[in-house]
PDB file of C-alpha atoms in Angstrom:
ATOM      1  CA  ALA A  13       2.011 -10.223 -14.443  1.00 77.00           C
ATOM      2  CA  GLN A  14      -0.955  -8.334 -13.269  1.00 85.00           C
ATOM      3  CA  SER A  15      -4.611  -9.499 -13.179  1.00 91.00           C
ATOM      4  CA  VAL A  16      -8.098  -8.078 -12.493  1.00 95.00           C
ATOM      5  CA  THR A  17     -11.006  -9.916 -11.358  1.00 95.00           C
ATOM      6  CA  GLN A  18     -14.396  -8.050 -11.441  1.00 96.00           C
ATOM      7  CA  LEU A  19     -17.101 -10.237  -9.632  1.00 91.00           C
ATOM      8  CA  GLY A  20     -20.380 -10.212 -11.258  1.00 90.00           C
ATOM      9  CA  SER A  21     -20.606  -9.297 -14.876  1.00 92.00           C
ATOM     10  CA  HIS A  22     -24.210  -7.500 -14.303  1.00 96.00           C
ATOM     11  CA  VAL A  23     -25.462  -5.934 -11.419  1.00 97.00           C
ATOM     12  CA  SER A  24     -28.779  -4.068 -10.900  1.00 97.00           C
ATOM     13  CA  VAL A  25     -29.713  -1.926  -8.073  1.00 97.00           C
ATOM     14  CA  SER A  26     -32.823   0.282  -7.249  1.00 97.00           C
ATOM     15  CA  GLU A  27     -32.653   4.022  -7.842  1.00 97.00           C
ATOM     16  CA  GLY A  28     -31.277   5.729  -4.677  1.00 97.00           C
ATOM     17  CA  ALA A  29     -29.691   2.341  -3.496  1.00 98.00           C
ATOM     18  CA  LEU A  30     -26.388   1.908  -2.242  1.00 97.00           C
ATOM     19  CA  VAL A  31     -23.731   0.708  -5.771  1.00 98.00           C
ATOM     20  CA  LEU A  32     -21.219  -1.661  -4.909  1.00 97.00           C
ATOM     21  CA  LEU A  33     -18.964  -2.984  -7.796  1.00 98.00           C
ATOM     22  CA  ARG A  34     -16.344  -5.666  -6.854  1.00 97.00           C
ATOM     23  CA  CYS A  35     -12.788  -5.883  -7.954  1.00 97.00           C
ATOM     24  CA  ASN A  36     -10.022  -7.540  -6.817  1.00 97.00           C
ATOM     25  CA  TYR A  37      -6.069  -7.457  -8.177  1.00 95.00           C
ATOM     26  CA  SER A  38      -3.042  -9.319  -8.313  1.00 92.00           C
ATOM     27  CA  SER A  39      -0.032  -7.509  -8.588  1.00 86.00           C
ATOM     28  CA  SER A  40       3.604  -8.541  -7.748  1.00 80.00           C
ATOM     29  CA  VAL A  41       4.600  -4.815  -7.341  1.00 81.00           C
ATOM     30  CA  PRO A  42       2.780  -1.797  -5.345  1.00 82.00           C
ATOM     31  CA  PRO A  43      -0.315  -1.217  -7.847  1.00 88.00           C
ATOM     32  CA  TYR A  44      -1.795   1.646  -9.531  1.00 91.00           C
ATOM     33  CA  LEU A  45      -5.531   1.016  -9.429  1.00 93.00           C
ATOM     34  CA  PHE A  46      -8.119   2.593 -11.722  1.00 95.00           C
ATOM     35  CA  TRP A  47     -11.903   2.501 -12.063  1.00 97.00           C
ATOM     36  CA  TYR A  48     -13.123   3.962 -15.538  1.00 96.00           C
ATOM     37  CA  VAL A  49     -16.707   3.937 -16.940  1.00 95.00           C
ATOM     38  CA  GLN A  50     -18.033   3.461 -20.232  1.00 91.00           C
ATOM     39  CA  TYR A  51     -21.319   4.810 -21.464  1.00 90.00           C
ATOM     40  CA  PRO A  52     -23.224   3.472 -24.518  1.00 84.00           C
ATOM     41  CA  ASN A  53     -21.106   3.850 -27.731  1.00 76.00           C
ATOM     42  CA  GLN A  54     -18.659   6.033 -26.293  1.00 81.00           C
ATOM     43  CA  GLY A  55     -15.044   5.750 -24.791  1.00 84.00           C
ATOM     44  CA  LEU A  56     -13.393   5.201 -21.703  1.00 90.00           C
ATOM     45  CA  GLN A  57     -13.848   7.793 -18.831  1.00 92.00           C
ATOM     46  CA  LEU A  58     -11.583   7.731 -15.570  1.00 93.00           C
ATOM     47  CA  LEU A  59     -13.920   7.947 -12.485  1.00 96.00           C
ATOM     48  CA  LEU A  60     -11.169   7.597 -10.033  1.00 95.00           C
ATOM     49  CA  LYS A  61      -7.595   6.397  -9.184  1.00 93.00           C
ATOM     50  CA  TYR A  62      -5.486   5.214  -6.639  1.00 93.00           C
ATOM     51  CA  THR A  63      -1.611   5.606  -6.716  1.00 87.00           C
ATOM     52  CA  SER A  64      -0.408   4.972  -3.335  1.00 78.00           C
ATOM     53  CA  ALA A  65      -1.393   7.966  -1.603  1.00 79.00           C
ATOM     54  CA  ALA A  66      -4.517   8.179   0.408  1.00 86.00           C
ATOM     55  CA  THR A  67      -6.297   4.573   0.416  1.00 90.00           C
ATOM     56  CA  LEU A  68      -9.864   6.029   0.234  1.00 95.00           C
ATOM     57  CA  VAL A  69     -10.032   7.786  -2.915  1.00 95.00           C
ATOM     58  CA  LYS A  70     -13.171   9.959  -4.224  1.00 95.00           C
ATOM     59  CA  GLY A  71     -14.287  10.515  -8.120  1.00 95.00           C
ATOM     60  CA  ILE A  72     -16.373  12.103  -9.943  1.00 94.00           C
ATOM     61  CA  ASN A  73     -20.151  11.515  -9.794  1.00 93.00           C
ATOM     62  CA  GLY A  74     -20.210  10.771  -6.183  1.00 96.00           C
ATOM     63  CA  PHE A  75     -18.144   7.473  -6.467  1.00 97.00           C
ATOM     64  CA  GLU A  76     -15.282   6.217  -4.164  1.00 97.00           C
ATOM     65  CA  ALA A  77     -13.144   3.318  -3.695  1.00 97.00           C
ATOM     66  CA  GLU A  78     -11.137   2.008  -1.314  1.00 95.00           C
ATOM     67  CA  PHE A  79      -7.865   0.220  -1.684  1.00 95.00           C
ATOM     68  CA  LYS A  80      -6.940  -2.489   0.802  1.00 94.00           C
ATOM     69  CA  LYS A  81      -3.955  -4.450   0.634  1.00 92.00           C
ATOM     70  CA  SER A  82      -4.666  -7.059   2.904  1.00 93.00           C
ATOM     71  CA  GLU A  83      -7.784  -8.160   0.855  1.00 94.00           C
ATOM     72  CA  THR A  84      -6.413  -6.775  -2.612  1.00 95.00           C
ATOM     73  CA  SER A  85      -9.267  -5.341  -3.385  1.00 96.00           C
ATOM     74  CA  PHE A  86     -10.179  -1.769  -4.824  1.00 97.00           C
ATOM     75  CA  HIS A  87     -14.030  -1.914  -4.719  1.00 97.00           C
ATOM     76  CA  LEU A  88     -16.286   1.122  -6.016  1.00 98.00           C
ATOM     77  CA  THR A  89     -19.208   2.377  -4.203  1.00 98.00           C
ATOM     78  CA  LYS A  90     -21.633   5.039  -4.534  1.00 98.00           C
ATOM     79  CA  PRO A  91     -24.333   5.633  -1.714  1.00 97.00           C
ATOM     80  CA  SER A  92     -27.361   6.374  -3.897  1.00 97.00           C
ATOM     81  CA  ALA A  93     -27.697   5.105  -7.201  1.00 97.00           C
ATOM     82  CA  HIS A  94     -28.895   7.342 -10.371  1.00 96.00           C
ATOM     83  CA  MET A  95     -30.666   6.387 -13.345  1.00 96.00           C
ATOM     84  CA  SER A  96     -27.623   8.386 -15.207  1.00 95.00           C
ATOM     85  CA  ASP A  97     -24.993   5.687 -13.555  1.00 97.00           C
ATOM     86  CA  ALA A  98     -26.355   3.065 -15.761  1.00 96.00           C
ATOM     87  CA  ALA A  99     -23.182   1.863 -17.728  1.00 96.00           C
ATOM     88  CA  GLU A 100     -20.150  -0.482 -17.897  1.00 94.00           C
ATOM     89  CA  TYR A 101     -17.816  -0.107 -15.447  1.00 96.00           C
ATOM     90  CA  PHE A 102     -14.071  -1.368 -15.702  1.00 96.00           C
ATOM     91  CA  CYS A 103     -11.395  -1.854 -13.111  1.00 97.00           C
ATOM     92  CA  ALA A 104      -8.049  -1.679 -14.048  1.00 95.00           C
ATOM     93  CA  VAL A 105      -4.510  -2.285 -13.065  1.00 93.00           C
ATOM     94  CA  SER A 106      -0.887  -0.994 -13.861  1.00 88.00           C
ATOM     95  CA  ASP A 107       2.312  -1.282 -12.316  1.00 78.00           C
ATOM     96  CA  GLY A 108       3.057   1.579  -9.731  1.00 66.00           C
ATOM     97  CA  ALA A 109       6.932   0.642  -9.888  1.00 62.00           C
ATOM     98  CA  ASN A 110       7.257   2.585 -13.162  1.00 66.00           C
ATOM     99  CA  PHE A 111       5.593   5.710 -12.402  1.00 63.00           C
ATOM    100  CA  GLY A 112       2.019   4.702 -13.961  1.00 59.00           C
ATOM    101  CA  ASN A 113       3.653   4.827 -17.451  1.00 69.00           C
ATOM    102  CA  GLU A 114       2.951   0.958 -17.623  1.00 81.00           C
ATOM    103  CA  LYS A 115      -0.062  -0.716 -20.075  1.00 89.00           C
ATOM    104  CA  LEU A 116      -3.364  -0.917 -18.314  1.00 93.00           C
ATOM    105  CA  THR A 117      -4.349  -4.504 -17.384  1.00 93.00           C
ATOM    106  CA  PHE A 118      -8.447  -4.400 -17.445  1.00 95.00           C
ATOM    107  CA  GLY A 119     -10.991  -6.542 -15.746  1.00 95.00           C
ATOM    108  CA  THR A 120     -13.982  -8.073 -17.762  1.00 93.00           C
ATOM    109  CA  GLY A 121     -16.343  -5.139 -16.797  1.00 94.00           C
ATOM    110  CA  THR A 122     -19.437  -4.971 -15.124  1.00 96.00           C
ATOM    111  CA  ARG A 123     -22.583  -3.482 -16.418  1.00 96.00           C
ATOM    112  CA  LEU A 124     -24.560  -1.521 -13.701  1.00 97.00           C
ATOM    113  CA  THR A 125     -28.404  -1.476 -14.192  1.00 97.00           C
ATOM    114  CA  ILE A 126     -30.384   1.005 -12.373  1.00 97.00           C
ATOM    115  CA  ILE A 127     -34.299  -0.218 -11.661  1.00 97.00           C
ATOM    116  CA  PRO A 128     -36.631   2.803 -11.494  1.00 95.00           C
TER     117      PRO A 128
ATOM    118  CA  GLU L  17     -10.457  20.612 -21.390  1.00 74.00           C
ATOM    119  CA  PRO L  18      -8.216  18.885 -23.933  1.00 79.00           C
ATOM    120  CA  GLU L  19      -9.279  15.430 -25.141  1.00 87.00           C
ATOM    121  CA  VAL L  20      -7.744  12.507 -27.272  1.00 92.00           C
ATOM    122  CA  THR L  21      -9.457  12.577 -30.778  1.00 93.00           C
ATOM    123  CA  GLN L  22      -9.695   9.808 -32.956  1.00 95.00           C
ATOM    124  CA  THR L  23     -11.127   9.346 -36.628  1.00 95.00           C
ATOM    125  CA  PRO L  24     -12.887   7.749 -38.180  1.00 96.00           C
ATOM    126  CA  SER L  25     -15.396   6.959 -35.796  1.00 94.00           C
ATOM    127  CA  HIS L  26     -16.519   3.961 -37.560  1.00 96.00           C
ATOM    128  CA  GLN L  27     -14.594   2.259 -40.459  1.00 97.00           C
ATOM    129  CA  VAL L  28     -15.527  -0.598 -42.553  1.00 97.00           C
ATOM    130  CA  THR L  29     -13.353  -2.646 -44.558  1.00 97.00           C
ATOM    131  CA  GLN L  30     -13.317  -5.709 -46.896  1.00 97.00           C
ATOM    132  CA  MET L  31     -10.968  -8.717 -45.436  1.00 97.00           C
ATOM    133  CA  GLY L  32      -7.449  -8.144 -46.554  1.00 97.00           C
ATOM    134  CA  GLN L  33      -7.353  -4.504 -46.826  1.00 97.00           C
ATOM    135  CA  GLU L  34      -4.867  -2.134 -44.970  1.00 97.00           C
ATOM    136  CA  VAL L  35      -6.364   0.420 -42.571  1.00 98.00           C
ATOM    137  CA  ILE L  36      -5.101   3.305 -40.616  1.00 97.00           C
ATOM    138  CA  LEU L  37      -6.745   4.435 -37.489  1.00 97.00           C
ATOM    139  CA  ARG L  38      -5.937   8.032 -36.449  1.00 97.00           C
ATOM    140  CA  CYS L  39      -5.501   9.211 -33.182  1.00 96.00           C
ATOM    141  CA  VAL L  40      -4.441  12.927 -31.857  1.00 95.00           C
ATOM    142  CA  PRO L  41      -3.186  12.447 -28.350  1.00 94.00           C
ATOM    143  CA  ILE L  42      -3.357  15.516 -25.739  1.00 91.00           C
ATOM    144  CA  SER L  43      -0.481  17.844 -26.554  1.00 87.00           C
ATOM    145  CA  ASN L  44       2.270  17.784 -24.312  1.00 85.00           C
ATOM    146  CA  HIS L  45       1.736  14.107 -23.386  1.00 87.00           C
ATOM    147  CA  LEU L  46       4.841  11.448 -23.769  1.00 86.00           C
ATOM    148  CA  TYR L  47       3.335   8.189 -23.704  1.00 91.00           C
ATOM    149  CA  PHE L  48       0.722   6.753 -26.166  1.00 94.00           C
ATOM    150  CA  TYR L  49      -0.900   3.672 -26.263  1.00 95.00           C
ATOM    151  CA  TRP L  50      -3.545   1.321 -28.794  1.00 97.00           C
ATOM    152  CA  TYR L  51      -6.077  -0.511 -26.983  1.00 97.00           C
ATOM    153  CA  ARG L  52      -8.821  -2.945 -28.476  1.00 96.00           C
ATOM    154  CA  GLN L  53     -12.125  -4.215 -27.185  1.00 92.00           C
ATOM    155  CA  ILE L  54     -13.752  -6.962 -29.119  1.00 93.00           C
ATOM    156  CA  LEU L  55     -17.717  -6.691 -28.704  1.00 89.00           C
ATOM    157  CA  GLY L  56     -18.622  -8.220 -25.374  1.00 84.00           C
ATOM    158  CA  GLN L  57     -15.105  -8.720 -24.233  1.00 87.00           C
ATOM    159  CA  LYS L  58     -12.657  -6.584 -22.191  1.00 88.00           C
ATOM    160  CA  VAL L  59     -10.606  -4.120 -22.928  1.00 92.00           C
ATOM    161  CA  GLU L  60      -7.082  -5.228 -24.357  1.00 95.00           C
ATOM    162  CA  PHE L  61      -3.804  -3.576 -24.451  1.00 95.00           C
ATOM    163  CA  LEU L  62      -2.045  -3.866 -27.742  1.00 97.00           C
ATOM    164  CA  VAL L  63       1.012  -1.350 -27.906  1.00 96.00           C
ATOM    165  CA  SER L  64       2.841   1.542 -25.935  1.00 93.00           C
ATOM    166  CA  PHE L  65       4.927   4.186 -27.712  1.00 92.00           C
ATOM    167  CA  TYR L  66       7.329   6.525 -26.340  1.00 89.00           C
ATOM    168  CA  ASN L  67      10.199   8.689 -27.719  1.00 87.00           C
ATOM    169  CA  ASN L  68       9.349   7.693 -30.800  1.00 89.00           C
ATOM    170  CA  GLU L  69       9.539   3.774 -30.293  1.00 91.00           C
ATOM    171  CA  ILE L  70       7.684   0.778 -29.308  1.00 93.00           C
ATOM    172  CA  SER L  71       8.070   0.305 -25.468  1.00 90.00           C
ATOM    173  CA  GLU L  72       6.148  -2.540 -24.771  1.00 91.00           C
ATOM    174  CA  LYS L  73       3.766  -4.760 -27.310  1.00 93.00           C
ATOM    175  CA  SER L  74       1.238  -7.563 -26.528  1.00 94.00           C
ATOM    176  CA  GLU L  75       1.167 -10.937 -28.370  1.00 94.00           C
ATOM    177  CA  ILE L  76      -2.071  -9.476 -30.215  1.00 94.00           C
ATOM    178  CA  PHE L  77       0.355  -7.092 -31.934  1.00 96.00           C
ATOM    179  CA  ASP L  78       1.857  -9.184 -34.361  1.00 94.00           C
ATOM    180  CA  ASP L  79       3.430  -8.352 -37.615  1.00 94.00           C
ATOM    181  CA  GLN L  80       0.329  -7.306 -39.199  1.00 96.00           C
ATOM    182  CA  PHE L  81       0.255  -3.993 -36.997  1.00 97.00           C
ATOM    183  CA  SER L  82       2.557  -1.152 -36.926  1.00 97.00           C
ATOM    184  CA  VAL L  83       2.226   2.307 -35.125  1.00 96.00           C
ATOM    185  CA  GLU L  84       3.761   5.524 -36.037  1.00 94.00           C
ATOM    186  CA  ARG L  85       3.943   9.083 -34.904  1.00 91.00           C
ATOM    187  CA  PRO L  86       4.673  10.605 -38.394  1.00 85.00           C
ATOM    188  CA  ASP L  87       4.389  14.304 -37.228  1.00 86.00           C
ATOM    189  CA  GLY L  88       4.337  16.298 -33.942  1.00 77.00           C
ATOM    190  CA  SER L  89       0.382  15.417 -33.239  1.00 85.00           C
ATOM    191  CA  ASN L  90      -0.892  12.177 -35.028  1.00 92.00           C
ATOM    192  CA  PHE L  91      -0.371   8.612 -33.492  1.00 95.00           C
ATOM    193  CA  THR L  92      -1.605   6.011 -35.819  1.00 96.00           C
ATOM    194  CA  LEU L  93      -2.051   2.132 -36.082  1.00 97.00           C
ATOM    195  CA  LYS L  94      -2.019   0.503 -39.163  1.00 97.00           C
ATOM    196  CA  ILE L  95      -3.086  -2.980 -39.895  1.00 97.00           C
ATOM    197  CA  ARG L  96      -1.858  -4.376 -43.094  1.00 96.00           C
ATOM    198  CA  SER L  97      -4.251  -6.917 -43.958  1.00 95.00           C
ATOM    199  CA  THR L  98      -7.004  -7.242 -41.658  1.00 97.00           C
ATOM    200  CA  LYS L  99      -8.758 -10.394 -40.551  1.00 96.00           C
ATOM    201  CA  LEU L 100     -12.442 -10.974 -39.889  1.00 97.00           C
ATOM    202  CA  GLU L 101     -11.091 -11.336 -36.054  1.00 96.00           C
ATOM    203  CA  ASP L 102      -9.646  -7.448 -36.083  1.00 97.00           C
ATOM    204  CA  SER L 103     -13.215  -6.406 -35.893  1.00 97.00           C
ATOM    205  CA  ALA L 104     -13.365  -4.369 -32.472  1.00 97.00           C
ATOM    206  CA  MET L 105     -13.531  -1.101 -30.903  1.00 95.00           C
ATOM    207  CA  TYR L 106      -9.993   0.454 -31.187  1.00 97.00           C
ATOM    208  CA  PHE L 107      -8.898   2.937 -28.295  1.00 96.00           C
ATOM    209  CA  CYS L 108      -6.245   5.290 -28.360  1.00 96.00           C
ATOM    210  CA  ALA L 109      -4.845   6.790 -25.129  1.00 95.00           C
ATOM    211  CA  SER L 110      -2.080   8.901 -24.102  1.00 93.00           C
ATOM    212  CA  LEU L 111      -0.422   9.394 -20.384  1.00 90.00           C
ATOM    213  CA  HIS L 112      -0.174  12.301 -18.216  1.00 85.00           C
ATOM    214  CA  THR L 113       1.349  11.669 -14.891  1.00 82.00           C
ATOM    215  CA  ASP L 114       0.083   8.325 -13.786  1.00 81.00           C
ATOM    216  CA  THR L 115      -3.188   8.644 -15.709  1.00 87.00           C
ATOM    217  CA  GLN L 116      -4.209   7.226 -19.139  1.00 91.00           C
ATOM    218  CA  TYR L 117      -6.693   9.465 -21.117  1.00 92.00           C
ATOM    219  CA  PHE L 118      -8.727   7.757 -23.637  1.00 94.00           C
ATOM    220  CA  GLY L 119     -10.158   9.009 -27.180  1.00 93.00           C
ATOM    221  CA  PRO L 120     -13.748   7.919 -27.817  1.00 92.00           C
ATOM    222  CA  GLY L 121     -12.600   4.887 -30.086  1.00 94.00           C
ATOM    223  CA  THR L 122     -12.543   3.867 -33.808  1.00 96.00           C
ATOM    224  CA  ARG L 123     -15.129   0.874 -34.633  1.00 96.00           C
ATOM    225  CA  LEU L 124     -13.474  -1.359 -36.867  1.00 98.00           C
ATOM    226  CA  THR L 125     -15.903  -3.793 -38.948  1.00 97.00           C
ATOM    227  CA  VAL L 126     -14.210  -6.295 -41.066  1.00 97.00           C
ATOM    228  CA  LEU L 127     -16.326  -7.774 -43.642  1.00 96.00           C
TER     229      LEU L 127
END
């Protein structure tokens, strides 16, 4: 069984500061890992994904994440926060052994607040 | 850019009534999914569908739930007799390569 743990249900950062959202996973097979963003009253939008290629992946809106197998982590970062980054962020894992068509298992989400 | 669409955006129903939530996946996608998100909680998998069959379902997806692909474009989730605890946001997704693309969701409110 797979699982995802997101540390910190709420994170606040000042505009222009570093954003770090933490995600740790558990998987019995090499995982595929995803970060999705959810803006208020909207659906889930893919930010970036790791699917066993480069361990440092870049996504939209200046976000990136690094897959660290030894730490079972896939933390999301952005060097400089913008007001428009305020949203809920979900880390998710799927079973890469089935070419990614398995269900996604989501973490509980992290609400990011940007302080002007 | 193609998108997954869902209708209605908001559905209000009485407990015990049947509801059908509709989704139009991105054309040429072959795997389809339903997830739900109860207010304030995480997104949970309900069911996956491929080649006109259920591939996998969660323990949430009991006999009250069913899915169907009635034609070449629509993918529906039916709840036969709604309960108060079915109130949630329901997301449809379709798969391309290794990524699931989500629709905007249907907010279901059961009174």
